[in-house]
Amino acid sequence: MPDALELLKTRRSIKPIELNGPGPSAAELETLLTVASRVPDHGKLVPWRFIIFEGEARLAAGAAIVAAFRKKYPDAKPEQAEAERQRLARAPLVIAVVSRAGAHVKIPEWEQVLSAGAAAMNLVLAAHALGYGASWITEWYAYDRGVLAALGLKENERIAGFVHIGRASEKPEDRPRPPLAEIATRFS
Ligand SMILES: Cc1cc2nc3c(=O)[nH]c(=O)nc-3n(C[C@H](O)[C@H](O)[C@H](O)COP(=O)(O)O)c2cc1C
Protein backbone atom coordinates (compact mmCIF):
# COMPACT_ATOMS: atom_id res chain seq x y z
CA MET A 1 0.00 0.00 0.00
CA PRO A 2 1.41 3.45 -0.84
CA ASP A 3 2.31 5.91 1.87
CA ALA A 4 -0.90 7.66 2.97
CA LEU A 5 0.32 11.21 2.38
CA GLU A 6 1.82 10.30 -0.97
CA LEU A 7 -1.52 8.80 -1.96
CA LEU A 8 -3.43 11.92 -0.93
CA LYS A 9 -0.97 14.19 -2.71
CA THR A 10 -0.96 12.29 -6.00
CA ARG A 11 -4.56 11.07 -6.40
CA ARG A 12 -6.16 11.87 -9.72
CA SER A 13 -9.48 10.94 -11.24
CA ILE A 14 -9.39 8.43 -14.08
CA LYS A 15 -12.07 8.71 -16.77
CA PRO A 16 -14.67 5.91 -16.51
CA ILE A 17 -13.86 4.76 -20.05
CA GLU A 18 -10.22 4.21 -19.00
CA LEU A 19 -11.13 2.01 -16.04
CA ASN A 20 -10.70 -1.64 -16.97
CA GLY A 21 -11.36 -4.97 -15.28
CA PRO A 22 -10.91 -6.99 -13.30
CA GLY A 23 -12.71 -4.96 -10.70
CA PRO A 24 -12.35 -5.29 -6.94
CA SER A 25 -12.85 -8.70 -5.33
CA ALA A 26 -15.64 -9.29 -2.81
CA ALA A 27 -13.16 -8.72 0.05
CA GLU A 28 -11.93 -5.49 -1.56
CA LEU A 29 -15.51 -4.34 -2.07
CA GLU A 30 -16.12 -4.85 1.61
CA THR A 31 -13.02 -2.78 2.39
CA LEU A 32 -14.23 -0.02 0.06
CA LEU A 33 -17.64 0.13 1.73
CA THR A 34 -16.16 -0.07 5.21
CA VAL A 35 -13.89 2.90 4.54
CA ALA A 36 -16.65 4.82 2.76
CA SER A 37 -18.94 4.48 5.75
CA ARG A 38 -16.28 5.58 8.23
CA VAL A 39 -16.89 9.31 7.93
CA PRO A 40 -17.87 12.15 10.24
CA ASP A 41 -21.62 12.05 10.73
CA HIS A 42 -23.15 14.66 13.06
CA GLY A 43 -25.89 13.00 15.09
CA LYS A 44 -24.94 9.54 13.78
CA LEU A 45 -27.84 9.70 11.34
CA VAL A 46 -26.12 7.67 8.61
CA PRO A 47 -27.50 10.11 6.02
CA TRP A 48 -26.21 8.12 3.07
CA ARG A 49 -26.27 4.63 1.60
CA PHE A 50 -24.60 2.82 -1.30
CA ILE A 51 -25.87 1.00 -4.39
CA ILE A 52 -23.46 -1.40 -6.09
CA PHE A 53 -23.52 -1.90 -9.85
CA GLU A 54 -21.51 -4.85 -11.12
CA GLY A 55 -21.71 -7.26 -14.07
CA GLU A 56 -24.99 -7.44 -15.99
CA ALA A 57 -26.77 -5.24 -13.43
CA ARG A 58 -24.85 -2.29 -14.89
CA LEU A 59 -26.68 -2.73 -18.19
CA ALA A 60 -30.02 -3.30 -16.47
CA ALA A 61 -29.53 0.12 -14.86
CA GLY A 62 -28.47 1.41 -18.26
CA ALA A 63 -31.89 0.41 -19.62
CA ALA A 64 -33.48 2.92 -17.24
CA ILE A 65 -31.02 5.58 -18.38
CA VAL A 66 -31.83 4.92 -22.06
CA ALA A 67 -35.56 5.06 -21.37
CA ALA A 68 -35.19 8.51 -19.78
CA PHE A 69 -32.86 9.62 -22.55
CA ARG A 70 -35.34 8.54 -25.28
CA LYS A 71 -38.10 10.47 -23.51
CA LYS A 72 -35.98 13.62 -23.65
CA TYR A 73 -34.63 13.01 -27.15
CA PRO A 74 -37.09 10.88 -29.11
CA ASP A 75 -35.09 11.45 -32.32
CA ALA A 76 -31.77 10.33 -30.86
CA LYS A 77 -29.63 8.08 -33.05
CA PRO A 78 -29.28 4.39 -32.08
CA GLU A 79 -25.56 4.89 -31.30
CA GLN A 80 -26.40 7.71 -28.89
CA ALA A 81 -28.95 5.49 -27.14
CA GLU A 82 -26.38 2.69 -26.94
CA ALA A 83 -23.86 5.05 -25.34
CA GLU A 84 -26.47 5.91 -22.72
CA ARG A 85 -27.14 2.22 -22.08
CA GLN A 86 -23.43 1.77 -21.41
CA ARG A 87 -23.18 4.69 -18.95
CA LEU A 88 -22.78 2.51 -15.87
CA ALA A 89 -20.94 -0.26 -17.73
CA ARG A 90 -17.77 1.64 -18.59
CA ALA A 91 -15.96 0.63 -15.41
CA PRO A 92 -16.19 -2.85 -13.85
CA LEU A 93 -17.63 -1.44 -10.64
CA VAL A 94 -19.80 1.59 -9.98
CA ILE A 95 -20.94 2.53 -6.50
CA ALA A 96 -23.68 5.10 -6.19
CA VAL A 97 -23.38 7.19 -3.05
CA VAL A 98 -26.93 8.14 -2.15
CA SER A 99 -27.63 11.08 0.14
CA ARG A 100 -30.65 10.64 2.36
CA ALA A 101 -30.29 14.01 4.05
CA GLY A 102 -33.46 15.55 5.35
CA ALA A 103 -34.98 17.94 7.84
CA HIS A 104 -34.01 17.14 11.42
CA VAL A 105 -34.73 18.88 14.71
CA LYS A 106 -31.05 19.29 15.56
CA ILE A 107 -28.78 18.41 12.66
CA PRO A 108 -28.81 20.80 9.70
CA GLU A 109 -29.52 19.12 6.37
CA TRP A 110 -26.38 20.78 4.97
CA GLU A 111 -24.22 18.82 7.40
CA GLN A 112 -25.89 15.59 6.37
CA VAL A 113 -25.15 16.38 2.72
CA LEU A 114 -21.53 17.09 3.58
CA SER A 115 -21.30 13.69 5.26
CA ALA A 116 -22.40 12.03 2.00
CA GLY A 117 -19.65 13.96 0.19
CA ALA A 118 -17.17 12.68 2.74
CA ALA A 119 -18.38 9.12 2.12
CA ALA A 120 -17.86 9.53 -1.62
CA MET A 121 -14.37 10.96 -1.10
CA ASN A 122 -13.42 8.17 1.30
CA LEU A 123 -14.59 5.68 -1.30
CA VAL A 124 -12.41 7.28 -3.98
CA LEU A 125 -9.40 7.31 -1.68
CA ALA A 126 -9.93 3.71 -0.56
CA ALA A 127 -10.05 2.65 -4.21
CA HIS A 128 -6.75 4.41 -4.85
CA ALA A 129 -5.20 2.88 -1.75
CA LEU A 130 -6.15 -0.57 -3.08
CA GLY A 131 -4.43 0.25 -6.38
CA TYR A 132 -7.54 1.05 -8.42
CA GLY A 133 -8.38 4.17 -10.34
CA ALA A 134 -11.62 5.97 -9.59
CA SER A 135 -13.84 8.72 -10.86
CA TRP A 136 -16.53 10.53 -8.88
CA ILE A 137 -19.10 11.74 -11.35
CA THR A 138 -22.77 12.54 -11.49
CA GLU A 139 -23.74 13.22 -15.14
CA TRP A 140 -27.29 14.09 -16.23
CA TYR A 141 -29.03 10.90 -15.13
CA ALA A 142 -28.08 11.60 -11.49
CA TYR A 143 -30.68 14.38 -11.63
CA ASP A 144 -33.42 12.55 -13.52
CA ARG A 145 -36.15 11.46 -11.10
CA GLY A 146 -37.34 8.75 -13.51
CA VAL A 147 -33.89 7.15 -13.58
CA LEU A 148 -33.50 7.53 -9.82
CA ALA A 149 -36.85 5.83 -9.17
CA ALA A 150 -35.82 2.94 -11.43
CA LEU A 151 -32.57 2.63 -9.44
CA GLY A 152 -34.59 2.41 -6.24
CA LEU A 153 -34.12 5.90 -4.82
CA LYS A 154 -36.93 7.35 -2.75
CA GLU A 155 -38.23 10.89 -3.39
CA ASN A 156 -36.12 12.33 -0.56
CA GLU A 157 -32.91 10.69 -1.76
CA ARG A 158 -30.32 12.20 -4.11
CA ILE A 159 -27.18 11.01 -5.81
CA ALA A 160 -23.99 12.39 -4.28
CA GLY A 161 -22.03 10.59 -6.95
CA PHE A 162 -21.57 7.53 -9.09
CA VAL A 163 -18.06 6.43 -8.13
CA HIS A 164 -16.55 4.42 -11.00
CA ILE A 165 -13.79 2.03 -10.02
CA GLY A 166 -11.40 -0.07 -12.09
CA ARG A 167 -7.84 -0.50 -13.25
CA ALA A 168 -6.16 2.42 -14.94
CA SER A 169 -3.96 1.46 -17.86
CA GLU A 170 -1.92 4.66 -17.69
CA LYS A 171 -0.91 7.08 -15.00
CA PRO A 172 -2.73 10.36 -15.72
CA GLU A 173 -0.97 13.69 -15.95
CA ASP A 174 -1.69 16.06 -13.14
CA ARG A 175 -3.93 19.05 -13.61
CA PRO A 176 -3.30 22.54 -12.25
CA ARG A 177 -4.26 22.94 -8.62
CA PRO A 178 -5.30 26.21 -6.99
CA PRO A 179 -2.38 28.11 -5.46
CA LEU A 180 -2.66 27.80 -1.69
CA ALA A 181 -2.15 31.55 -1.31
CA GLU A 182 -5.45 32.06 -3.15
CA ILE A 183 -7.56 29.65 -1.19
CA ALA A 184 -6.12 29.81 2.32
CA THR A 185 -5.97 32.97 4.36
CA ARG A 186 -4.86 33.48 7.88
CA PHE A 187 -7.47 35.11 10.08
CA SER A 188 -6.03 38.11 11.88
C1 LIG B 1 -20.28 15.94 -6.77
C2 LIG B 1 -19.36 15.87 -7.94
C3 LIG B 1 -19.84 15.54 -9.18
C4 LIG B 1 -19.00 15.47 -10.30
N1 LIG B 1 -19.53 15.14 -11.50
C5 LIG B 1 -18.72 15.11 -12.59
C6 LIG B 1 -19.26 14.76 -13.86
O1 LIG B 1 -20.44 14.49 -14.00
N2 LIG B 1 -18.41 14.75 -14.91
C7 LIG B 1 -17.07 15.07 -14.77
O2 LIG B 1 -16.34 15.04 -15.76
N3 LIG B 1 -16.54 15.36 -13.57
C8 LIG B 1 -17.33 15.41 -12.49
N4 LIG B 1 -16.80 15.72 -11.26
C9 LIG B 1 -15.36 16.06 -11.16
C10 LIG B 1 -14.44 14.83 -11.05
O3 LIG B 1 -14.81 14.04 -9.94
C11 LIG B 1 -12.98 15.22 -10.85
O4 LIG B 1 -12.84 15.89 -9.65
C12 LIG B 1 -12.44 16.07 -11.95
O5 LIG B 1 -12.47 15.35 -13.13
C13 LIG B 1 -11.01 16.56 -11.64
O6 LIG B 1 -10.11 15.55 -11.49
P1 LIG B 1 -9.25 15.22 -10.17
O7 LIG B 1 -10.18 14.52 -9.23
O8 LIG B 1 -8.16 14.35 -10.71
O9 LIG B 1 -8.74 16.48 -9.61
C14 LIG B 1 -17.62 15.76 -10.14
C15 LIG B 1 -17.12 16.06 -8.87
C16 LIG B 1 -17.97 16.13 -7.79
C17 LIG B 1 -17.40 16.48 -6.44
Coordinates of N, CA and C in Angstrom, one line a residue, residues 29-41 44-50 95 97 100 115-124 126:
L29 N -14.3 -5.1 -2.1 CA -15.5 -4.3 -2.1 C -15.9 -4.1 -0.6
E30 N -15.8 -5.1 0.2 CA -16.1 -4.9 1.6 C -15.2 -3.8 2.2
T31 N -13.9 -3.8 1.9 CA -13.0 -2.8 2.4 C -13.5 -1.4 1.9
L32 N -13.8 -1.3 0.6 CA -14.2 0.0 0.1 C -15.4 0.5 0.8
L33 N -16.4 -0.3 1.1 CA -17.6 0.1 1.7 C -17.4 0.4 3.2
T34 N -16.5 -0.3 3.8 CA -16.2 -0.1 5.2 C -15.5 1.3 5.4
V35 N -14.6 1.6 4.5 CA -13.9 2.9 4.5 C -14.9 4.0 4.2
A36 N -15.7 3.8 3.2 CA -16.6 4.8 2.8 C -17.6 5.2 3.9
S37 N -17.9 4.2 4.7 CA -18.9 4.5 5.7 C -18.3 5.0 7.0
R38 N -17.0 5.1 7.0 CA -16.3 5.6 8.2 C -16.0 7.1 8.1
V39 N -17.0 7.9 8.1 CA -16.9 9.3 7.9 C -17.6 10.1 9.1
P40 N -17.2 11.3 9.3 CA -17.9 12.1 10.2 C -19.4 12.2 9.9
D41 N -20.2 12.1 10.9 CA -21.6 12.0 10.7 C -22.3 12.6 12.0
K44 N -24.9 11.0 14.1 CA -24.9 9.5 13.8 C -26.2 9.2 13.1
L45 N -26.6 9.9 12.1 CA -27.8 9.7 11.3 C -27.7 8.7 10.2
V46 N -26.4 8.5 9.8 CA -26.1 7.7 8.6 C -26.9 8.2 7.4
P47 N -26.7 9.5 7.0 CA -27.5 10.1 6.0 C -27.1 9.8 4.6
W48 N -26.7 8.6 4.4 CA -26.2 8.1 3.1 C -26.3 6.6 3.0
R49 N -26.3 6.1 1.8 CA -26.3 4.6 1.6 C -25.6 4.4 0.2
F50 N -25.3 3.1 -0.1 CA -24.6 2.8 -1.3 C -25.4 1.8 -2.1
I95 N -20.2 2.4 -7.8 CA -20.9 2.5 -6.5 C -21.6 3.9 -6.4
V97 N -23.3 6.7 -4.4 CA -23.4 7.2 -3.0 C -24.7 8.0 -3.0
R100 N -29.3 10.7 1.9 CA -30.6 10.6 2.4 C -30.8 11.7 3.4
S115 N -21.7 15.0 4.8 CA -21.3 13.7 5.3 C -21.3 12.7 4.1
A116 N -22.3 12.9 3.2 CA -22.4 12.0 2.0 C -21.2 12.3 1.1
G117 N -20.8 13.6 1.0 CA -19.7 14.0 0.2 C -18.4 13.3 0.8
A118 N -18.3 13.3 2.1 CA -17.2 12.7 2.7 C -17.1 11.2 2.4
A119 N -18.3 10.6 2.4 CA -18.4 9.1 2.1 C -17.9 8.9 0.7
A120 N -18.3 9.7 -0.2 CA -17.9 9.5 -1.6 C -16.3 9.7 -1.7
M121 N -15.8 10.7 -1.0 CA -14.4 11.0 -1.1 C -13.6 9.8 -0.5
N122 N -14.1 9.3 0.7 CA -13.4 8.2 1.3 C -13.4 7.0 0.4
L123 N -14.5 6.8 -0.4 CA -14.6 5.7 -1.3 C -13.5 5.8 -2.4
V124 N -13.4 7.0 -2.9 CA -12.4 7.3 -4.0 C -11.0 7.0 -3.4
A126 N -10.1 5.1 -0.9 CA -9.9 3.7 -0.6 C -9.6 2.9 -1.8

